[in-house]
Short mmCIF file of C-alpha atoms and ligand atoms in Angstrom, two decimals:
data_model
loop_
_atom_site.label_atom_id
_atom_site.label_comp_id
_atom_site.label_asym_id
_atom_site.label_seq_id
_atom_site.Cartn_x
_atom_site.Cartn_y
_atom_site.Cartn_z
CA MET A 1 -1.55 5.93 -195.68
CA ASN A 2 -3.57 9.22 -195.54
CA PRO A 3 -3.36 11.38 -198.49
CA PHE A 4 -1.41 14.26 -196.68
CA LEU A 5 1.32 11.84 -195.74
CA HIS A 6 1.34 10.23 -199.06
CA GLU A 7 1.92 13.61 -200.64
CA LYS A 8 4.58 14.53 -198.03
CA TYR A 9 6.68 11.37 -198.62
CA SER A 10 5.62 11.04 -202.27
CA ARG A 11 9.18 11.34 -203.84
CA GLN A 12 10.52 8.67 -201.34
CA ILE A 13 7.52 6.37 -202.04
CA LEU A 14 8.35 6.64 -205.86
CA PHE A 15 11.61 5.19 -205.16
CA ALA A 16 11.45 1.56 -205.74
CA GLY A 17 13.75 0.60 -202.99
CA ILE A 18 11.34 2.24 -200.42
CA GLY A 19 7.78 2.18 -201.91
CA GLU A 20 4.62 2.55 -200.02
CA PRO A 21 5.21 -0.56 -197.81
CA GLY A 22 8.68 0.66 -197.00
CA GLN A 23 7.24 4.27 -196.06
CA GLN A 24 4.69 2.60 -193.83
CA ARG A 25 7.36 0.65 -191.88
CA LEU A 26 9.45 3.92 -191.64
CA LEU A 27 6.58 5.88 -190.19
CA ALA A 28 6.06 3.10 -187.67
CA SER A 29 9.80 2.88 -186.70
CA GLY A 30 11.84 4.50 -184.03
CA ALA A 31 15.61 5.60 -184.18
CA VAL A 32 17.82 6.95 -181.45
CA ILE A 33 20.74 9.23 -182.18
CA VAL A 34 23.64 9.20 -179.55
CA GLY A 35 25.50 12.48 -179.74
CA CYS A 36 24.09 15.43 -181.91
CA GLY A 37 27.39 17.05 -183.18
CA ALA A 38 28.03 17.36 -187.01
CA ILE A 39 27.13 13.80 -188.00
CA GLY A 40 24.31 13.48 -185.39
CA ALA A 41 22.63 16.66 -186.52
CA ALA A 42 22.82 15.91 -190.13
CA ALA A 43 21.64 12.44 -189.61
CA ALA A 44 18.59 13.75 -187.33
CA ASN A 45 17.87 16.17 -190.03
CA GLN A 46 17.59 13.70 -192.81
CA LEU A 47 15.84 11.10 -190.76
CA THR A 48 13.15 13.60 -189.59
CA ARG A 49 12.54 14.52 -193.22
CA ALA A 50 12.21 10.98 -194.32
CA GLY A 51 9.51 10.40 -191.82
CA VAL A 52 10.92 8.09 -189.17
CA GLY A 53 8.08 7.90 -186.69
CA LYS A 54 9.87 8.44 -183.48
CA LEU A 55 13.42 10.08 -182.98
CA ARG A 56 15.44 10.42 -179.88
CA ILE A 57 18.50 12.66 -179.73
CA ILE A 58 20.87 12.16 -176.75
CA ASP A 59 23.63 14.92 -176.39
CA ARG A 60 25.63 16.24 -173.43
CA ASP A 61 27.04 19.42 -174.85
CA PHE A 62 26.05 23.01 -175.63
CA VAL A 63 26.06 24.88 -178.97
CA GLU A 64 29.16 26.96 -179.25
CA PRO A 65 30.09 29.30 -182.20
CA SER A 66 32.76 26.95 -183.45
CA ASN A 67 29.85 24.29 -184.13
CA LEU A 68 28.25 26.15 -186.76
CA GLN A 69 30.46 25.91 -189.49
CA ARG A 70 29.46 22.18 -189.89
CA GLN A 71 26.52 21.30 -187.57
CA THR A 72 23.58 22.21 -189.92
CA LEU A 73 20.87 21.95 -187.36
CA PHE A 74 22.11 24.79 -185.38
CA ASP A 75 22.17 28.74 -185.80
CA GLU A 76 23.68 31.81 -184.29
CA ALA A 77 20.94 32.19 -181.91
CA ASP A 78 21.30 28.58 -180.32
CA ALA A 79 25.01 29.34 -179.82
CA LEU A 80 24.46 32.83 -178.28
CA ALA A 81 21.90 31.19 -175.88
CA ALA A 82 24.21 28.33 -175.24
CA LEU A 83 21.25 25.96 -175.75
CA PRO A 84 21.98 22.20 -175.03
CA LYS A 85 22.40 20.58 -178.40
CA ALA A 86 19.54 18.03 -177.76
CA ILE A 87 17.15 21.04 -176.97
CA ALA A 88 18.03 23.07 -179.94
CA ALA A 89 17.95 19.99 -182.22
CA GLU A 90 14.40 18.98 -180.96
CA ARG A 91 13.06 22.60 -181.61
CA LYS A 92 14.48 22.62 -184.94
CA LEU A 93 13.39 19.04 -186.05
CA ARG A 94 9.75 19.67 -184.91
CA SER A 95 9.55 22.74 -187.16
CA ILE A 96 10.97 20.62 -189.99
CA ASN A 97 8.36 17.79 -189.57
CA SER A 98 5.68 18.07 -187.09
CA SER A 99 4.62 14.49 -188.08
CA VAL A 100 7.72 12.98 -186.25
CA SER A 101 7.81 12.54 -182.66
CA VAL A 102 11.26 14.10 -181.69
CA GLU A 103 12.43 14.06 -178.23
CA GLY A 104 15.84 15.65 -177.07
CA ILE A 105 17.62 14.41 -174.07
CA VAL A 106 20.40 16.14 -172.39
CA ALA A 107 22.57 13.35 -170.94
CA ASP A 108 25.70 11.55 -171.29
CA LEU A 109 25.25 7.98 -172.28
CA SER A 110 26.51 5.75 -169.57
CA PRO A 111 26.37 2.07 -168.46
CA SER A 112 23.77 2.87 -165.89
CA ASN A 113 21.36 4.78 -168.54
CA ALA A 114 22.09 3.04 -171.68
CA ALA A 115 19.26 0.47 -171.27
CA ASP A 116 16.58 3.17 -170.36
CA LEU A 117 17.58 5.33 -173.26
CA LEU A 118 18.29 2.92 -176.10
CA ALA A 119 16.10 -0.19 -175.55
CA GLN A 120 12.84 1.02 -177.09
CA PHE A 121 14.17 1.86 -180.54
CA ASP A 122 14.52 -0.24 -183.54
CA LEU A 123 18.04 1.25 -184.39
CA ILE A 124 20.90 3.29 -182.84
CA LEU A 125 22.80 5.81 -184.84
CA ASP A 126 26.55 6.91 -183.94
CA GLY A 127 26.71 10.81 -183.68
CA THR A 128 29.39 10.49 -180.90
CA ASP A 129 32.80 12.02 -180.66
CA ASN A 130 34.65 9.29 -178.54
CA PHE A 131 35.36 5.48 -178.66
CA GLU A 132 34.29 5.02 -175.04
CA THR A 133 30.75 5.80 -175.89
CA ARG A 134 31.02 3.75 -179.15
CA PHE A 135 32.00 0.64 -177.30
CA LEU A 136 29.26 1.14 -174.83
CA ILE A 137 26.72 1.29 -177.58
CA ASN A 138 28.38 -1.79 -179.43
CA ASP A 139 28.20 -3.76 -176.10
CA PHE A 140 24.43 -2.84 -175.68
CA SER A 141 23.82 -3.69 -179.32
CA VAL A 142 25.38 -6.97 -179.24
CA GLN A 143 23.81 -7.93 -175.79
CA ASN A 144 20.42 -7.19 -176.98
CA GLY A 145 20.64 -7.95 -180.66
CA LYS A 146 19.78 -4.41 -181.65
CA PRO A 147 21.47 -2.97 -184.80
CA TRP A 148 23.62 -0.05 -184.77
CA ILE A 149 25.51 2.04 -187.28
CA TYR A 150 28.93 3.34 -186.66
CA ALA A 151 30.04 6.71 -188.08
CA ALA A 152 33.02 8.91 -187.41
CA ALA A 153 34.74 11.97 -189.16
CA VAL A 154 37.91 13.90 -188.63
CA ALA A 155 39.72 16.50 -190.78
CA SER A 156 38.62 15.52 -194.28
CA TYR A 157 38.33 11.78 -193.64
CA GLY A 158 35.44 9.65 -192.30
CA LEU A 159 34.26 6.19 -192.06
CA THR A 160 30.88 4.16 -191.23
CA MET A 161 29.85 0.66 -190.85
CA THR A 162 26.50 -1.01 -190.17
CA ILE A 163 26.65 -3.40 -187.29
CA ARG A 164 23.82 -6.10 -187.08
CA PRO A 165 24.51 -8.63 -184.30
CA GLY A 166 24.52 -12.18 -185.49
CA ALA A 167 24.85 -11.09 -189.22
CA THR A 168 27.89 -8.77 -189.38
CA PRO A 169 31.22 -8.08 -187.44
CA CYS A 170 30.89 -5.82 -184.48
CA LEU A 171 32.95 -2.70 -183.58
CA ALA A 172 35.22 -4.69 -181.48
CA CYS A 173 35.91 -7.03 -184.33
CA LEU A 174 36.97 -4.03 -186.36
CA MET A 175 38.93 -2.08 -183.83
CA GLU A 176 40.37 -4.45 -181.23
CA THR A 177 42.11 -6.59 -183.59
CA GLN A 178 43.75 -3.83 -185.75
CA GLN A 179 44.85 -1.68 -182.79
CA GLN A 180 43.60 1.39 -184.46
CA GLY A 181 42.47 4.19 -182.32
CA LEU A 182 41.51 7.58 -183.55
CA GLU A 183 43.99 9.35 -181.63
CA GLN A 184 43.29 12.78 -183.29
CA THR A 185 40.10 14.65 -182.60
CA CYS A 186 38.06 17.41 -184.45
CA ASP A 187 39.20 19.88 -181.54
CA THR A 188 42.92 19.35 -182.36
CA ILE A 189 43.14 18.81 -186.16
CA GLY A 190 39.79 20.11 -187.21
CA VAL A 191 36.92 18.85 -189.52
CA LEU A 192 35.31 20.00 -192.75
CA GLY A 193 31.55 20.22 -193.23
CA PRO A 194 31.63 18.18 -196.39
CA ILE A 195 32.98 14.98 -194.84
CA VAL A 196 30.70 14.85 -191.87
CA ASN A 197 27.53 15.44 -194.03
CA LEU A 198 28.82 12.82 -196.51
CA ILE A 199 29.34 10.20 -193.70
CA ALA A 200 25.79 11.21 -192.12
CA SER A 201 24.44 10.60 -195.58
CA LEU A 202 25.84 7.17 -195.84
CA GLU A 203 24.78 6.36 -192.35
CA VAL A 204 21.29 7.50 -192.99
CA ALA A 205 20.94 5.50 -196.25
CA GLU A 206 21.80 2.42 -194.19
CA ALA A 207 19.24 3.38 -191.62
CA LEU A 208 16.48 3.93 -194.24
CA LYS A 209 17.11 0.30 -195.57
CA LEU A 210 17.16 -1.13 -192.01
CA LEU A 211 14.03 0.80 -191.11
CA ALA A 212 12.08 0.21 -194.10
CA GLY A 213 12.68 -3.50 -193.91
CA ARG A 214 15.02 -3.67 -196.94
CA THR A 215 17.80 -5.47 -195.13
CA GLU A 216 18.83 -7.29 -198.36
CA ALA A 217 20.02 -3.75 -199.66
CA LEU A 218 22.62 -3.20 -196.90
CA HIS A 219 26.00 -3.41 -198.15
CA ASP A 220 27.85 -4.82 -195.02
CA ARG A 221 30.95 -3.00 -195.73
CA LEU A 222 33.30 -0.46 -193.99
CA ILE A 223 33.11 2.62 -196.19
CA SER A 224 35.76 5.12 -195.77
CA CYS A 225 36.29 8.35 -197.72
CA ASP A 226 38.73 11.29 -197.77
CA ILE A 227 37.01 14.12 -199.49
CA TRP A 228 40.26 16.16 -199.69
CA SER A 229 42.38 13.38 -201.43
CA GLY A 230 39.34 11.81 -203.25
CA HIS A 231 40.26 8.53 -201.74
CA PHE A 232 37.13 6.26 -201.34
CA GLN A 233 37.24 2.81 -199.95
CA SER A 234 34.63 0.07 -199.50
CA VAL A 235 36.10 -3.05 -197.52
CA ARG A 236 34.29 -6.14 -196.19
CA ILE A 237 35.37 -6.67 -192.78
CA PRO A 238 35.67 -10.26 -191.47
CA ARG A 239 34.18 -11.26 -187.97
CA ASN A 240 36.83 -11.94 -185.34
CA PRO A 241 35.93 -15.61 -184.12
CA HIS A 242 37.55 -14.56 -180.94
CA CYS A 243 36.00 -11.28 -180.54
CA ARG A 244 35.60 -10.13 -177.00
CA VAL A 245 32.12 -8.74 -177.65
CA CYS A 246 30.23 -10.82 -180.20
CA ALA A 247 32.10 -14.05 -179.78
CA ARG A 248 32.97 -14.11 -175.98
CA ARG A 249 30.14 -11.81 -175.01
CA GLU A 250 32.12 -9.84 -172.52
CA PHE A 251 30.49 -6.62 -172.13
CA ALA A 252 33.08 -4.59 -170.33
CA TYR A 253 32.06 -1.24 -171.43
CA LEU A 254 28.42 -1.89 -170.35
CA HIS A 255 29.50 -3.07 -167.16
CA GLY A 256 31.44 -0.13 -166.54
CA GLU A 257 34.96 -1.92 -166.20
CA ALA A 258 36.48 -0.09 -169.17
CA GLN A 259 34.99 3.26 -168.32
CA PRO A 260 37.83 5.79 -167.47
CA HIS A 261 37.75 5.97 -163.50
CA ILE A 262 36.71 9.54 -162.50
CA THR A 263 37.26 10.84 -158.98
CA MET A 264 36.91 14.09 -157.47
CA CYS A 265 40.24 15.64 -156.27
CA GLY A 266 40.25 18.87 -154.65
CA ARG A 267 37.51 21.52 -154.21
CA ASP A 268 37.12 22.18 -158.10
CA SER A 269 38.95 19.18 -159.76
CA VAL A 270 38.27 16.06 -161.19
CA GLN A 271 40.73 13.10 -162.01
CA ILE A 272 40.26 10.71 -164.99
CA HIS A 273 42.18 7.54 -165.09
CA ASP A 274 42.08 5.79 -168.50
CA ARG A 275 43.79 2.38 -167.73
CA THR A 276 44.07 1.31 -171.22
CA ARG A 277 46.24 4.33 -172.62
CA VAL A 278 49.85 5.14 -172.56
CA LEU A 279 50.41 8.71 -173.85
CA ASP A 280 53.47 10.22 -175.78
CA LEU A 281 53.40 13.41 -174.10
CA ALA A 282 55.69 15.03 -176.72
CA LEU A 283 53.37 14.11 -179.52
CA LEU A 284 50.44 15.30 -177.52
CA ARG A 285 52.10 18.49 -176.96
CA ASN A 286 52.84 19.14 -180.77
CA ARG A 287 49.26 18.26 -181.67
CA LEU A 288 47.46 20.48 -179.03
CA SER A 289 49.69 23.65 -179.24
CA PRO A 290 48.02 25.06 -182.16
CA THR A 291 44.68 25.00 -180.34
CA VAL A 292 45.21 25.49 -176.57
CA SER A 293 47.13 28.07 -174.64
CA ASP A 294 49.88 28.09 -171.82
CA VAL A 295 51.27 24.54 -172.69
CA ARG A 296 53.80 23.32 -170.41
CA HIS A 297 55.51 20.09 -170.71
CA ASN A 298 58.23 18.05 -168.77
CA GLU A 299 58.88 14.24 -168.85
CA PHE A 300 56.31 13.68 -166.30
CA LEU A 301 53.22 15.79 -167.42
CA LEU A 302 51.64 18.26 -169.91
CA ARG A 303 49.68 21.03 -168.78
CA PHE A 304 47.54 23.46 -170.83
CA ARG A 305 44.59 25.74 -170.61
CA VAL A 306 41.19 25.67 -172.28
CA PRO A 307 39.52 28.45 -170.52
CA PRO A 308 37.93 28.33 -168.07
CA TYR A 309 39.62 24.83 -167.48
CA GLU A 310 43.08 23.68 -166.82
CA MET A 311 44.17 20.19 -167.78
CA THR A 312 47.11 18.31 -166.61
CA VAL A 313 47.76 15.14 -168.38
CA PHE A 314 50.30 12.26 -167.33
CA SER A 315 52.01 9.72 -169.44
CA ASP A 316 49.97 6.78 -167.85
CA GLY A 317 46.77 8.33 -169.36
CA ARG A 318 45.72 10.11 -166.07
CA ALA A 319 44.47 13.63 -166.23
CA ILE A 320 43.33 16.13 -163.77
CA LEU A 321 40.98 18.76 -164.85
CA LYS A 322 40.75 21.98 -162.74
CA GLY A 323 37.74 24.13 -163.13
CA THR A 324 34.89 21.57 -162.91
CA LYS A 325 33.32 19.25 -160.51
CA ASP A 326 31.17 17.61 -163.04
CA PRO A 327 32.47 13.94 -164.30
CA ALA A 328 30.48 14.49 -167.71
CA VAL A 329 32.38 17.73 -168.51
CA ALA A 330 35.69 16.11 -167.57
CA ARG A 331 34.94 13.24 -169.76
CA SER A 332 33.85 15.38 -172.46
CA LEU A 333 37.05 17.48 -172.37
CA TYR A 334 39.21 14.47 -172.12
CA ALA A 335 37.67 12.92 -175.13
CA ARG A 336 38.00 16.23 -176.89
CA TYR A 337 41.77 16.71 -176.21
CA ILE A 338 43.19 13.42 -175.55
CA GLY A 339 41.37 11.30 -177.56
CA ALA A 340 39.18 8.09 -176.66
ZN1 ZN B 1 32.76 -8.61 -182.56
#
């Protein structure tokens, strides 16, 4: 290693778990972060400083003022310019560590682009805000034997688990047997900066072990924390021998079968139909009322405004979004307000 790089990463090299061989492997490795919200931005920041050789950031959103409370990579100028997060992140990360090859991609990860965007990297990190994308990553990971790290946070609570196909349970082992879905989202019940940065730190520590070739140090546990109550948990999750993904190898999300069906309806509207979901509209109304405007509700539908959009949600999980023709925008709004 040249003296300049040795000095730059000297404190990490001194750490016994990494050492010079570990740092060499980090420098030669590549990671892709899907979603650059609070967790993705914090993970990108740490991986860039740690000297991962190649980093790709994929994100479909723009920086907004409400992001700045917790998304540590962005500033007021980014929000004023409504810069795509992937672009703002790429600029900031390059100024943090010019030795790292950073690439921001403005895109919505989908079954059609997943292989192109993910295949060439050693590790995939979860920075997404919805389970549709997480299950797509999980399908791709298991199909291709590529590790990924699940990470999520809402309010003061977060959790993370490292998934290594063949060695650990997968996300479907965890979620599809326990019927637990994260109904609430950061856009409806809020989120604190400390929990996203804590979860991102746990995620990056696992990433450093994997990329430095120290797999024996991985804890192979689901870690969950609530920084408000002080409740921390570390649980070993069993593999599901009948798992849809890692046992039966049915990659429904990768094949697009489980994607919400999106169709154009009218001149400036999009319809999303999530076939897997039945909604309790009264509960949804109570949850959304503090954060959206003009909420109207009857036994068939719930309608509300998120300017410039109007969203109408039906109890069978269907939603119509007025004000956009863009399926990616519709999918993003659905994930934010209805859940995924
Ligand atoms: Zn599984």
